[in-house]
mmCIF file with all atom_site columns, C-alpha atoms in Angstrom:
data_model
loop_
_atom_site.group_PDB
_atom_site.id
_atom_site.type_symbol
_atom_site.label_atom_id
_atom_site.label_alt_id
_atom_site.label_comp_id
_atom_site.label_asym_id
_atom_site.label_entity_id
_atom_site.label_seq_id
_atom_site.pdbx_PDB_ins_code
_atom_site.Cartn_x
_atom_site.Cartn_y
_atom_site.Cartn_z
_atom_site.occupancy
_atom_site.B_iso_or_equiv
_atom_site.pdbx_formal_charge
_atom_site.auth_seq_id
_atom_site.auth_comp_id
_atom_site.auth_asym_id
_atom_site.auth_atom_id
_atom_site.pdbx_PDB_model_num
ATOM 1   C CA . UNK N 1 1   ? 18.330  7.069   -7.104  1.00 54.00 ? 1   UNK N CA 1
ATOM 2   C CA . UNK N 1 2   ? 17.902  3.316   -6.958  1.00 79.00 ? 2   UNK N CA 1
ATOM 3   C CA . UNK N 1 3   ? 14.700  3.444   -4.959  1.00 93.00 ? 3   UNK N CA 1
ATOM 4   C CA . UNK N 1 4   ? 12.018  5.761   -3.641  1.00 96.00 ? 4   UNK N CA 1
ATOM 5   C CA . UNK N 1 5   ? 13.501  7.961   -0.938  1.00 97.00 ? 5   UNK N CA 1
ATOM 6   C CA . UNK N 1 6   ? 11.370  9.486   1.819   1.00 98.00 ? 6   UNK N CA 1
ATOM 7   C CA . UNK N 1 7   ? 12.556  12.055  4.319   1.00 98.00 ? 7   UNK N CA 1
ATOM 8   C CA . UNK N 1 8   ? 12.527  12.337  7.202   1.00 98.00 ? 8   UNK N CA 1
ATOM 9   C CA . UNK N 1 9   ? 12.216  8.700   8.225   1.00 97.00 ? 9   UNK N CA 1
ATOM 10  C CA . UNK N 1 10  ? 10.733  9.781   11.558  1.00 98.00 ? 10  UNK N CA 1
ATOM 11  C CA . UNK N 1 11  ? 9.029   12.988  12.574  1.00 98.00 ? 11  UNK N CA 1
ATOM 12  C CA . UNK N 1 12  ? 7.675   13.924  15.977  1.00 98.00 ? 12  UNK N CA 1
ATOM 13  C CA . UNK N 1 13  ? 5.627   17.103  16.127  1.00 98.00 ? 13  UNK N CA 1
ATOM 14  C CA . UNK N 1 14  ? 3.333   18.841  18.553  1.00 98.00 ? 14  UNK N CA 1
ATOM 15  C CA . UNK N 1 15  ? -0.385  19.002  18.000  1.00 98.00 ? 15  UNK N CA 1
ATOM 16  C CA . UNK N 1 16  ? -1.301  22.042  15.953  1.00 98.00 ? 16  UNK N CA 1
ATOM 17  C CA . UNK N 1 17  ? 2.049   22.322  14.152  1.00 98.00 ? 17  UNK N CA 1
ATOM 18  C CA . UNK N 1 18  ? 2.662   22.212  10.407  1.00 98.00 ? 18  UNK N CA 1
ATOM 19  C CA . UNK N 1 19  ? 4.712   19.404  8.838   1.00 98.00 ? 19  UNK N CA 1
ATOM 20  C CA . UNK N 1 20  ? 6.122   18.626  5.421   1.00 98.00 ? 20  UNK N CA 1
ATOM 21  C CA . UNK N 1 21  ? 7.012   15.129  4.253   1.00 98.00 ? 21  UNK N CA 1
ATOM 22  C CA . UNK N 1 22  ? 9.201   14.692  1.205   1.00 98.00 ? 22  UNK N CA 1
ATOM 23  C CA . UNK N 1 23  ? 9.273   11.974  -1.439  1.00 98.00 ? 23  UNK N CA 1
ATOM 24  C CA . UNK N 1 24  ? 11.962  11.492  -4.098  1.00 98.00 ? 24  UNK N CA 1
ATOM 25  C CA . UNK N 1 25  ? 10.641  9.011   -6.666  1.00 96.00 ? 25  UNK N CA 1
ATOM 26  C CA . UNK N 1 26  ? 12.692  6.765   -8.892  1.00 94.00 ? 26  UNK N CA 1
ATOM 27  C CA . UNK N 1 27  ? 14.185  8.825   -11.710 1.00 93.00 ? 27  UNK N CA 1
ATOM 28  C CA . UNK N 1 28  ? 11.955  8.797   -14.759 1.00 90.00 ? 28  UNK N CA 1
ATOM 29  C CA . UNK N 1 29  ? 8.832   7.612   -12.968 1.00 92.00 ? 29  UNK N CA 1
ATOM 30  C CA . UNK N 1 30  ? 5.955   9.816   -14.028 1.00 92.00 ? 30  UNK N CA 1
ATOM 31  C CA . UNK N 1 31  ? 3.376   8.558   -11.544 1.00 93.00 ? 31  UNK N CA 1
ATOM 32  C CA . UNK N 1 32  ? 3.652   9.184   -7.807  1.00 95.00 ? 32  UNK N CA 1
ATOM 33  C CA . UNK N 1 33  ? 1.349   8.025   -5.020  1.00 96.00 ? 33  UNK N CA 1
ATOM 34  C CA . UNK N 1 34  ? 0.882   8.869   -1.354  1.00 97.00 ? 34  UNK N CA 1
ATOM 35  C CA . UNK N 1 35  ? -0.645  6.392   1.074   1.00 97.00 ? 35  UNK N CA 1
ATOM 36  C CA . UNK N 1 36  ? -1.101  6.467   4.844   1.00 98.00 ? 36  UNK N CA 1
ATOM 37  C CA . UNK N 1 37  ? -0.747  3.377   7.023   1.00 97.00 ? 37  UNK N CA 1
ATOM 38  C CA . UNK N 1 38  ? -2.023  3.315   10.574  1.00 96.00 ? 38  UNK N CA 1
ATOM 39  C CA . UNK N 1 39  ? -0.825  0.698   13.055  1.00 93.00 ? 39  UNK N CA 1
ATOM 40  C CA . UNK N 1 40  ? -2.231  -2.726  12.244  1.00 92.00 ? 40  UNK N CA 1
ATOM 41  C CA . UNK N 1 41  ? -3.902  -1.541  9.045   1.00 94.00 ? 41  UNK N CA 1
ATOM 42  C CA . UNK N 1 42  ? -3.222  -1.719  5.349   1.00 96.00 ? 42  UNK N CA 1
ATOM 43  C CA . UNK N 1 43  ? -2.128  1.372   3.425   1.00 96.00 ? 43  UNK N CA 1
ATOM 44  C CA . UNK N 1 44  ? -4.885  3.865   2.678   1.00 96.00 ? 44  UNK N CA 1
ATOM 45  C CA . UNK N 1 45  ? -4.817  5.889   -0.549  1.00 95.00 ? 45  UNK N CA 1
ATOM 46  C CA . UNK N 1 46  ? -4.372  9.651   -0.251  1.00 97.00 ? 46  UNK N CA 1
ATOM 47  C CA . UNK N 1 47  ? -3.413  11.136  -3.618  1.00 97.00 ? 47  UNK N CA 1
ATOM 48  C CA . UNK N 1 48  ? -1.983  10.175  -7.013  1.00 94.00 ? 48  UNK N CA 1
ATOM 49  C CA . UNK N 1 49  ? 0.063   12.397  -9.353  1.00 95.00 ? 49  UNK N CA 1
ATOM 50  C CA . UNK N 1 50  ? 0.595   11.907  -13.043 1.00 93.00 ? 50  UNK N CA 1
ATOM 51  C CA . UNK N 1 51  ? 3.401   14.314  -13.854 1.00 93.00 ? 51  UNK N CA 1
ATOM 52  C CA . UNK N 1 52  ? 2.838   17.613  -12.072 1.00 95.00 ? 52  UNK N CA 1
ATOM 53  C CA . UNK N 1 53  ? -0.911  17.300  -11.693 1.00 93.00 ? 53  UNK N CA 1
ATOM 54  C CA . UNK N 1 54  ? -2.982  15.472  -9.127  1.00 93.00 ? 54  UNK N CA 1
ATOM 55  C CA . UNK N 1 55  ? -4.926  12.878  -11.116 1.00 91.00 ? 55  UNK N CA 1
ATOM 56  C CA . UNK N 1 56  ? -6.892  11.734  -8.070  1.00 93.00 ? 56  UNK N CA 1
ATOM 57  C CA . UNK N 1 57  ? -6.897  13.443  -4.671  1.00 95.00 ? 57  UNK N CA 1
ATOM 58  C CA . UNK N 1 58  ? -10.049 11.769  -3.392  1.00 94.00 ? 58  UNK N CA 1
ATOM 59  C CA . UNK N 1 59  ? -8.212  10.105  -0.509  1.00 95.00 ? 59  UNK N CA 1
ATOM 60  C CA . UNK N 1 60  ? -7.077  13.290  1.222   1.00 97.00 ? 60  UNK N CA 1
ATOM 61  C CA . UNK N 1 61  ? -9.065  13.218  4.480   1.00 96.00 ? 61  UNK N CA 1
ATOM 62  C CA . UNK N 1 62  ? -9.703  16.963  4.792   1.00 96.00 ? 62  UNK N CA 1
ATOM 63  C CA . UNK N 1 63  ? -8.383  20.361  3.773   1.00 96.00 ? 63  UNK N CA 1
ATOM 64  C CA . UNK N 1 64  ? -5.533  20.214  6.277   1.00 98.00 ? 64  UNK N CA 1
ATOM 65  C CA . UNK N 1 65  ? -3.793  17.836  3.885   1.00 98.00 ? 65  UNK N CA 1
ATOM 66  C CA . UNK N 1 66  ? -2.225  19.074  0.677   1.00 97.00 ? 66  UNK N CA 1
ATOM 67  C CA . UNK N 1 67  ? 0.392   17.680  -1.699  1.00 98.00 ? 67  UNK N CA 1
ATOM 68  C CA . UNK N 1 68  ? 2.418   19.181  -4.522  1.00 98.00 ? 68  UNK N CA 1
ATOM 69  C CA . UNK N 1 69  ? 4.734   17.964  -7.238  1.00 97.00 ? 69  UNK N CA 1
ATOM 70  C CA . UNK N 1 70  ? 5.754   21.190  -9.005  1.00 96.00 ? 70  UNK N CA 1
ATOM 71  C CA . UNK N 1 71  ? 8.351   19.786  -11.401 1.00 95.00 ? 71  UNK N CA 1
ATOM 72  C CA . UNK N 1 72  ? 6.968   16.312  -11.885 1.00 94.00 ? 72  UNK N CA 1
ATOM 73  C CA . UNK N 1 73  ? 9.602   14.658  -9.732  1.00 96.00 ? 73  UNK N CA 1
ATOM 74  C CA . UNK N 1 74  ? 9.899   15.349  -5.984  1.00 98.00 ? 74  UNK N CA 1
ATOM 75  C CA . UNK N 1 75  ? 6.632   15.571  -4.096  1.00 98.00 ? 75  UNK N CA 1
ATOM 76  C CA . UNK N 1 76  ? 5.839   17.123  -0.726  1.00 98.00 ? 76  UNK N CA 1
ATOM 77  C CA . UNK N 1 77  ? 2.896   16.155  1.447   1.00 98.00 ? 77  UNK N CA 1
ATOM 78  C CA . UNK N 1 78  ? 1.898   19.026  3.710   1.00 98.00 ? 78  UNK N CA 1
ATOM 79  C CA . UNK N 1 79  ? -0.222  18.709  6.826   1.00 98.00 ? 79  UNK N CA 1
ATOM 80  C CA . UNK N 1 80  ? -1.496  21.808  8.613   1.00 98.00 ? 80  UNK N CA 1
ATOM 81  C CA . UNK N 1 81  ? -2.678  22.028  12.227  1.00 98.00 ? 81  UNK N CA 1
ATOM 82  C CA . UNK N 1 82  ? -1.668  18.453  12.926  1.00 98.00 ? 82  UNK N CA 1
ATOM 83  C CA . UNK N 1 83  ? -3.873  16.309  15.154  1.00 98.00 ? 83  UNK N CA 1
ATOM 84  C CA . UNK N 1 84  ? -3.010  13.203  17.161  1.00 97.00 ? 84  UNK N CA 1
ATOM 85  C CA . UNK N 1 85  ? -5.105  11.161  14.745  1.00 97.00 ? 85  UNK N CA 1
ATOM 86  C CA . UNK N 1 86  ? -2.697  12.086  11.943  1.00 98.00 ? 86  UNK N CA 1
ATOM 87  C CA . UNK N 1 87  ? -0.053  9.848   13.537  1.00 98.00 ? 87  UNK N CA 1
ATOM 88  C CA . UNK N 1 88  ? 0.761   7.098   11.031  1.00 98.00 ? 88  UNK N CA 1
ATOM 89  C CA . UNK N 1 89  ? 3.370   5.957   8.540   1.00 98.00 ? 89  UNK N CA 1
ATOM 90  C CA . UNK N 1 90  ? 3.105   7.970   5.340   1.00 98.00 ? 90  UNK N CA 1
ATOM 91  C CA . UNK N 1 91  ? 4.179   5.906   2.338   1.00 98.00 ? 91  UNK N CA 1
ATOM 92  C CA . UNK N 1 92  ? 5.156   7.202   -1.058  1.00 97.00 ? 92  UNK N CA 1
ATOM 93  C CA . UNK N 1 93  ? 5.379   5.080   -4.207  1.00 95.00 ? 93  UNK N CA 1
ATOM 94  C CA . UNK N 1 94  ? 6.228   5.722   -7.831  1.00 94.00 ? 94  UNK N CA 1
ATOM 95  C CA . UNK N 1 95  ? 5.787   3.909   -11.140 1.00 91.00 ? 95  UNK N CA 1
ATOM 96  C CA . UNK N 1 96  ? 6.757   4.430   -14.765 1.00 86.00 ? 96  UNK N CA 1
ATOM 97  C CA . UNK N 1 97  ? 3.197   5.293   -15.740 1.00 76.00 ? 97  UNK N CA 1
ATOM 98  C CA . UNK N 1 98  ? -0.120  5.337   -13.966 1.00 59.00 ? 98  UNK N CA 1
ATOM 99  C CA . UNK N 1 99  ? -1.392  2.361   -15.880 1.00 57.00 ? 99  UNK N CA 1
ATOM 100 C CA . UNK N 1 100 ? 0.759   -0.397  -14.467 1.00 55.00 ? 100 UNK N CA 1
ATOM 101 C CA . UNK N 1 101 ? 1.002   -1.610  -10.915 1.00 68.00 ? 101 UNK N CA 1
ATOM 102 C CA . UNK N 1 102 ? 4.741   -1.932  -10.694 1.00 72.00 ? 102 UNK N CA 1
ATOM 103 C CA . UNK N 1 103 ? 4.669   0.468   -7.768  1.00 84.00 ? 103 UNK N CA 1
ATOM 104 C CA . UNK N 1 104 ? 7.890   0.813   -5.847  1.00 90.00 ? 104 UNK N CA 1
ATOM 105 C CA . UNK N 1 105 ? 7.189   1.973   -2.327  1.00 95.00 ? 105 UNK N CA 1
ATOM 106 C CA . UNK N 1 106 ? 9.566   3.928   -0.147  1.00 97.00 ? 106 UNK N CA 1
ATOM 107 C CA . UNK N 1 107 ? 10.177  2.959   3.476   1.00 97.00 ? 107 UNK N CA 1
ATOM 108 C CA . UNK N 1 108 ? 7.840   5.667   4.698   1.00 97.00 ? 108 UNK N CA 1
ATOM 109 C CA . UNK N 1 109 ? 7.897   8.549   7.143   1.00 98.00 ? 109 UNK N CA 1
ATOM 110 C CA . UNK N 1 110 ? 6.637   7.690   10.608  1.00 98.00 ? 110 UNK N CA 1
ATOM 111 C CA . UNK N 1 111 ? 4.755   10.749  11.864  1.00 98.00 ? 111 UNK N CA 1
ATOM 112 C CA . UNK N 1 112 ? 3.952   11.019  15.550  1.00 98.00 ? 112 UNK N CA 1
ATOM 113 C CA . UNK N 1 113 ? 1.813   13.906  16.770  1.00 98.00 ? 113 UNK N CA 1
ATOM 114 C CA . UNK N 1 114 ? 2.092   14.461  20.529  1.00 97.00 ? 114 UNK N CA 1
ATOM 115 C CA . UNK J 2 1   ? -15.523 3.332   2.238   1.00 54.00 ? 1   UNK J CA 1
ATOM 116 C CA . UNK J 2 2   ? -14.845 0.204   0.241   1.00 61.00 ? 2   UNK J CA 1
ATOM 117 C CA . UNK J 2 3   ? -13.345 -2.685  2.159   1.00 78.00 ? 3   UNK J CA 1
ATOM 118 C CA . UNK J 2 4   ? -11.395 -5.803  1.461   1.00 91.00 ? 4   UNK J CA 1
ATOM 119 C CA . UNK J 2 5   ? -11.874 -8.585  3.987   1.00 95.00 ? 5   UNK J CA 1
ATOM 120 C CA . UNK J 2 6   ? -8.567  -10.389 4.350   1.00 97.00 ? 6   UNK J CA 1
ATOM 121 C CA . UNK J 2 7   ? -8.187  -13.624 6.281   1.00 97.00 ? 7   UNK J CA 1
ATOM 122 C CA . UNK J 2 8   ? -6.744  -15.006 8.354   1.00 97.00 ? 8   UNK J CA 1
ATOM 123 C CA . UNK J 2 9   ? -5.457  -12.052 10.389  1.00 96.00 ? 9   UNK J CA 1
ATOM 124 C CA . UNK J 2 10  ? -2.433  -14.065 11.482  1.00 97.00 ? 10  UNK J CA 1
ATOM 125 C CA . UNK J 2 11  ? -0.870  -17.479 10.957  1.00 96.00 ? 11  UNK J CA 1
ATOM 126 C CA . UNK J 2 12  ? 1.798   -19.330 12.903  1.00 96.00 ? 12  UNK J CA 1
ATOM 127 C CA . UNK J 2 13  ? 3.122   -22.292 10.965  1.00 94.00 ? 13  UNK J CA 1
ATOM 128 C CA . UNK J 2 14  ? 5.973   -24.753 10.866  1.00 96.00 ? 14  UNK J CA 1
ATOM 129 C CA . UNK J 2 15  ? 8.718   -24.353 8.269   1.00 96.00 ? 15  UNK J CA 1
ATOM 130 C CA . UNK J 2 16  ? 7.909   -26.452 5.209   1.00 96.00 ? 16  UNK J CA 1
ATOM 131 C CA . UNK J 2 17  ? 4.146   -26.135 5.542   1.00 97.00 ? 17  UNK J CA 1
ATOM 132 C CA . UNK J 2 18  ? 1.943   -24.636 2.851   1.00 97.00 ? 18  UNK J CA 1
ATOM 133 C CA . UNK J 2 19  ? 0.062   -21.394 3.525   1.00 96.00 ? 19  UNK J CA 1
ATOM 134 C CA . UNK J 2 20  ? -3.171  -20.065 2.118   1.00 97.00 ? 20  UNK J CA 1
ATOM 135 C CA . UNK J 2 21  ? -4.760  -16.645 2.615   1.00 98.00 ? 21  UNK J CA 1
ATOM 136 C CA . UNK J 2 22  ? -7.565  -14.859 0.844   1.00 97.00 ? 22  UNK J CA 1
ATOM 137 C CA . UNK J 2 23  ? -9.390  -11.605 0.281   1.00 97.00 ? 23  UNK J CA 1
ATOM 138 C CA . UNK J 2 24  ? -13.054 -11.040 -0.412  1.00 96.00 ? 24  UNK J CA 1
ATOM 139 C CA . UNK J 2 25  ? -15.204 -8.028  -1.135  1.00 95.00 ? 25  UNK J CA 1
ATOM 140 C CA . UNK J 2 26  ? -18.798 -7.187  -1.911  1.00 92.00 ? 26  UNK J CA 1
ATOM 141 C CA . UNK J 2 27  ? -17.525 -5.018  -4.781  1.00 92.00 ? 27  UNK J CA 1
ATOM 142 C CA . UNK J 2 28  ? -16.087 -5.941  -8.177  1.00 93.00 ? 28  UNK J CA 1
ATOM 143 C CA . UNK J 2 29  ? -12.383 -5.384  -8.782  1.00 93.00 ? 29  UNK J CA 1
ATOM 144 C CA . UNK J 2 30  ? -10.483 -4.973  -12.068 1.00 91.00 ? 30  UNK J CA 1
ATOM 145 C CA . UNK J 2 31  ? -7.103  -5.867  -10.638 1.00 92.00 ? 31  UNK J CA 1
ATOM 146 C CA . UNK J 2 32  ? -5.878  -7.850  -7.650  1.00 93.00 ? 32  UNK J CA 1
ATOM 147 C CA . UNK J 2 33  ? -2.395  -7.471  -6.226  1.00 94.00 ? 33  UNK J CA 1
ATOM 148 C CA . UNK J 2 34  ? -0.538  -9.226  -3.435  1.00 96.00 ? 34  UNK J CA 1
ATOM 149 C CA . UNK J 2 35  ? 2.189   -7.456  -1.447  1.00 96.00 ? 35  UNK J CA 1
ATOM 150 C CA . UNK J 2 36  ? 4.569   -8.418  1.346   1.00 97.00 ? 36  UNK J CA 1
ATOM 151 C CA . UNK J 2 37  ? 5.712   -5.913  3.960   1.00 97.00 ? 37  UNK J CA 1
ATOM 152 C CA . UNK J 2 38  ? 8.659   -6.337  6.304   1.00 96.00 ? 38  UNK J CA 1
ATOM 153 C CA . UNK J 2 39  ? 8.995   -4.229  9.479   1.00 92.00 ? 39  UNK J CA 1
ATOM 154 C CA . UNK J 2 40  ? 10.073  -0.661  8.753   1.00 92.00 ? 40  UNK J CA 1
ATOM 155 C CA . UNK J 2 41  ? 9.767   -1.097  5.018   1.00 95.00 ? 41  UNK J CA 1
ATOM 156 C CA . UNK J 2 42  ? 7.212   -0.337  2.348   1.00 96.00 ? 42  UNK J CA 1
ATOM 157 C CA . UNK J 2 43  ? 5.149   -3.098  0.737   1.00 95.00 ? 43  UNK J CA 1
ATOM 158 C CA . UNK J 2 44  ? 6.795   -5.070  -2.080  1.00 95.00 ? 44  UNK J CA 1
ATOM 159 C CA . UNK J 2 45  ? 4.705   -6.406  -4.959  1.00 93.00 ? 45  UNK J CA 1
ATOM 160 C CA . UNK J 2 46  ? 4.614   -10.203 -5.188  1.00 95.00 ? 46  UNK J CA 1
ATOM 161 C CA . UNK J 2 47  ? 1.983   -10.987 -7.809  1.00 95.00 ? 47  UNK J CA 1
ATOM 162 C CA . UNK J 2 48  ? -0.390  -8.950  -10.003 1.00 93.00 ? 48  UNK J CA 1
ATOM 163 C CA . UNK J 2 49  ? -3.618  -10.361 -11.497 1.00 94.00 ? 49  UNK J CA 1
ATOM 164 C CA . UNK J 2 50  ? -5.531  -8.592  -14.254 1.00 92.00 ? 50  UNK J CA 1
ATOM 165 C CA . UNK J 2 51  ? -8.218  -11.008 -15.499 1.00 93.00 ? 51  UNK J CA 1
ATOM 166 C CA . UNK J 2 52  ? -11.012 -12.913 -13.815 1.00 95.00 ? 52  UNK J CA 1
ATOM 167 C CA . UNK J 2 53  ? -9.983  -16.541 -13.403 1.00 96.00 ? 53  UNK J CA 1
ATOM 168 C CA . UNK J 2 54  ? -6.287  -15.772 -13.910 1.00 95.00 ? 54  UNK J CA 1
ATOM 169 C CA . UNK J 2 55  ? -3.901  -18.038 -12.023 1.00 97.00 ? 55  UNK J CA 1
ATOM 170 C CA . UNK J 2 56  ? -0.327  -16.770 -11.702 1.00 96.00 ? 56  UNK J CA 1
ATOM 171 C CA . UNK J 2 57  ? 2.768   -18.192 -10.048 1.00 96.00 ? 57  UNK J CA 1
ATOM 172 C CA . UNK J 2 58  ? 5.959   -16.550 -8.843  1.00 94.00 ? 58  UNK J CA 1
ATOM 173 C CA . UNK J 2 59  ? 8.313   -19.187 -7.494  1.00 96.00 ? 59  UNK J CA 1
ATOM 174 C CA . UNK J 2 60  ? 6.645   -20.782 -4.481  1.00 97.00 ? 60  UNK J CA 1
ATOM 175 C CA . UNK J 2 61  ? 3.789   -18.272 -4.619  1.00 98.00 ? 61  UNK J CA 1
ATOM 176 C CA . UNK J 2 62  ? 0.547   -18.824 -6.509  1.00 98.00 ? 62  UNK J CA 1
ATOM 177 C CA . UNK J 2 63  ? -2.371  -16.415 -6.672  1.00 98.00 ? 63  UNK J CA 1
ATOM 178 C CA . UNK J 2 64  ? -5.739  -16.438 -8.398  1.00 97.00 ? 64  UNK J CA 1
ATOM 179 C CA . UNK J 2 65  ? -8.197  -13.732 -9.456  1.00 96.00 ? 65  UNK J CA 1
ATOM 180 C CA . UNK J 2 66  ? -11.635 -15.071 -8.533  1.00 96.00 ? 66  UNK J CA 1
ATOM 181 C CA . UNK J 2 67  ? -14.102 -15.690 -11.334 1.00 96.00 ? 67  UNK J CA 1
ATOM 182 C CA . UNK J 2 68  ? -16.677 -13.396 -9.695  1.00 95.00 ? 68  UNK J CA 1
ATOM 183 C CA . UNK J 2 69  ? -14.013 -10.615 -9.561  1.00 95.00 ? 69  UNK J CA 1
ATOM 184 C CA . UNK J 2 70  ? -14.816 -10.209 -5.873  1.00 95.00 ? 70  UNK J CA 1
ATOM 185 C CA . UNK J 2 71  ? -12.105 -12.375 -4.375  1.00 96.00 ? 71  UNK J CA 1
ATOM 186 C CA . UNK J 2 72  ? -8.520  -13.591 -4.637  1.00 97.00 ? 72  UNK J CA 1
ATOM 187 C CA . UNK J 2 73  ? -6.279  -16.050 -2.842  1.00 97.00 ? 73  UNK J CA 1
ATOM 188 C CA . UNK J 2 74  ? -2.538  -16.402 -2.311  1.00 98.00 ? 74  UNK J CA 1
ATOM 189 C CA . UNK J 2 75  ? -0.818  -19.699 -1.613  1.00 98.00 ? 75  UNK J CA 1
ATOM 190 C CA . UNK J 2 76  ? 2.753   -20.126 -0.436  1.00 98.00 ? 76  UNK J CA 1
ATOM 191 C CA . UNK J 2 77  ? 4.217   -23.598 -0.747  1.00 97.00 ? 77  UNK J CA 1
ATOM 192 C CA . UNK J 2 78  ? 6.950   -25.102 1.426   1.00 97.00 ? 78  UNK J CA 1
ATOM 193 C CA . UNK J 2 79  ? 7.297   -22.032 3.658   1.00 96.00 ? 79  UNK J CA 1
ATOM 194 C CA . UNK J 2 80  ? 10.754  -20.910 4.809   1.00 95.00 ? 80  UNK J CA 1
ATOM 195 C CA . UNK J 2 81  ? 11.755  -18.539 7.639   1.00 94.00 ? 81  UNK J CA 1
ATOM 196 C CA . UNK J 2 82  ? 12.213  -15.565 5.281   1.00 95.00 ? 82  UNK J CA 1
ATOM 197 C CA . UNK J 2 83  ? 8.512   -15.779 4.359   1.00 96.00 ? 83  UNK J CA 1
ATOM 198 C CA . UNK J 2 84  ? 7.807   -14.101 7.713   1.00 97.00 ? 84  UNK J CA 1
ATOM 199 C CA . UNK J 2 85  ? 6.065   -10.776 7.284   1.00 97.00 ? 85  UNK J CA 1
ATOM 200 C CA . UNK J 2 86  ? 2.704   -9.186  6.641   1.00 98.00 ? 86  UNK J CA 1
ATOM 201 C CA . UNK J 2 87  ? 0.933   -10.014 3.400   1.00 98.00 ? 87  UNK J CA 1
ATOM 202 C CA . UNK J 2 88  ? -1.580  -7.574  1.932   1.00 97.00 ? 88  UNK J CA 1
ATOM 203 C CA . UNK J 2 89  ? -4.068  -7.970  -0.831  1.00 96.00 ? 89  UNK J CA 1
ATOM 204 C CA . UNK J 2 90  ? -4.959  -4.850  -2.778  1.00 94.00 ? 90  UNK J CA 1
ATOM 205 C CA . UNK J 2 91  ? -7.229  -4.102  -5.674  1.00 92.00 ? 91  UNK J CA 1
ATOM 206 C CA . UNK J 2 92  ? -8.469  -1.484  -8.052  1.00 90.00 ? 92  UNK J CA 1
ATOM 207 C CA . UNK J 2 93  ? -12.237 -1.097  -8.002  1.00 89.00 ? 93  UNK J CA 1
ATOM 208 C CA . UNK J 2 94  ? -14.192 -1.478  -11.223 1.00 85.00 ? 94  UNK J CA 1
ATOM 209 C CA . UNK J 2 95  ? -14.597 2.112   -12.403 1.00 83.00 ? 95  UNK J CA 1
ATOM 210 C CA . UNK J 2 96  ? -12.051 3.375   -9.911  1.00 81.00 ? 96  UNK J CA 1
ATOM 211 C CA . UNK J 2 97  ? -9.001  5.534   -10.515 1.00 81.00 ? 97  UNK J CA 1
ATOM 212 C CA . UNK J 2 98  ? -5.959  3.647   -11.793 1.00 77.00 ? 98  UNK J CA 1
ATOM 213 C CA . UNK J 2 99  ? -3.792  5.117   -9.087  1.00 81.00 ? 99  UNK J CA 1
ATOM 214 C CA . UNK J 2 100 ? -6.137  4.331   -6.220  1.00 89.00 ? 100 UNK J CA 1
ATOM 215 C CA . UNK J 2 101 ? -5.673  0.920   -4.664  1.00 91.00 ? 101 UNK J CA 1
ATOM 216 C CA . UNK J 2 102 ? -7.716  -0.442  -1.781  1.00 94.00 ? 102 UNK J CA 1
ATOM 217 C CA . UNK J 2 103 ? -5.725  -2.592  0.638   1.00 95.00 ? 103 UNK J CA 1
ATOM 218 C CA . UNK J 2 104 ? -6.830  -5.331  3.024   1.00 96.00 ? 104 UNK J CA 1
ATOM 219 C CA . UNK J 2 105 ? -5.766  -5.266  6.674   1.00 96.00 ? 105 UNK J CA 1
ATOM 220 C CA . UNK J 2 106 ? -3.072  -7.860  6.152   1.00 97.00 ? 106 UNK J CA 1
ATOM 221 C CA . UNK J 2 107 ? -2.203  -11.402 7.191   1.00 97.00 ? 107 UNK J CA 1
ATOM 222 C CA . UNK J 2 108 ? 0.721   -11.670 9.587   1.00 97.00 ? 108 UNK J CA 1
ATOM 223 C CA . UNK J 2 109 ? 2.740   -14.805 8.879   1.00 97.00 ? 109 UNK J CA 1
ATOM 224 C CA . UNK J 2 110 ? 5.092   -16.315 11.441  1.00 96.00 ? 110 UNK J CA 1
ATOM 225 C CA . UNK J 2 111 ? 7.216   -19.349 10.544  1.00 92.00 ? 111 UNK J CA 1
ATOM 226 C CA . UNK J 2 112 ? 8.727   -21.642 13.155  1.00 89.00 ? 112 UNK J CA 1
ATOM 227 C CA . UNK J 2 113 ? 12.004  -23.245 12.040  1.00 85.00 ? 113 UNK J CA 1
#
């Protein structure tokens, strides 16, 4: 597609539930990034994929968070046993390679845990 | 974790005025980037800086990579109403992963016609 597509755009879930957030990068972009943005804050790095592998997952806050990119294109961010503190906008970005900063961000998924 | 101190937090200016905002850190950065974010959208890259001392312009925007590699500023000249939004600085730490950017907390710009 023309841009980075994230679905759903909004997700409301109950505390303790499992959620999956999807990111469709720009076609041909080998690098994919997940960030989390809380209200009034800048984006916070979670994980970076180069192809199918996670090149840097140091930003994942704990083992409830996991992300995959099995075919080197679409990525899914998975959150288990959601907590109210997980509420934020989850942003995905992609770039042609991991060595340039021409990130294109998607519009994000707003996750609300009630 | 590492932090970028971005200031001011917000600005309310008259159309046509010039704007200046900056980011500082106690750590050394290899790259400085400036983004703009509109409500409900992801950040959009405005300017990228890769060398200490580098001064780069993009239309009415000018940004500089500080010589100490610990700071950067963004200037907007002759502001217009569509400049409204939140501006973020971001950087890659010296020795950090290429995919891992650290963002400031943003400067919210409001422009009065």
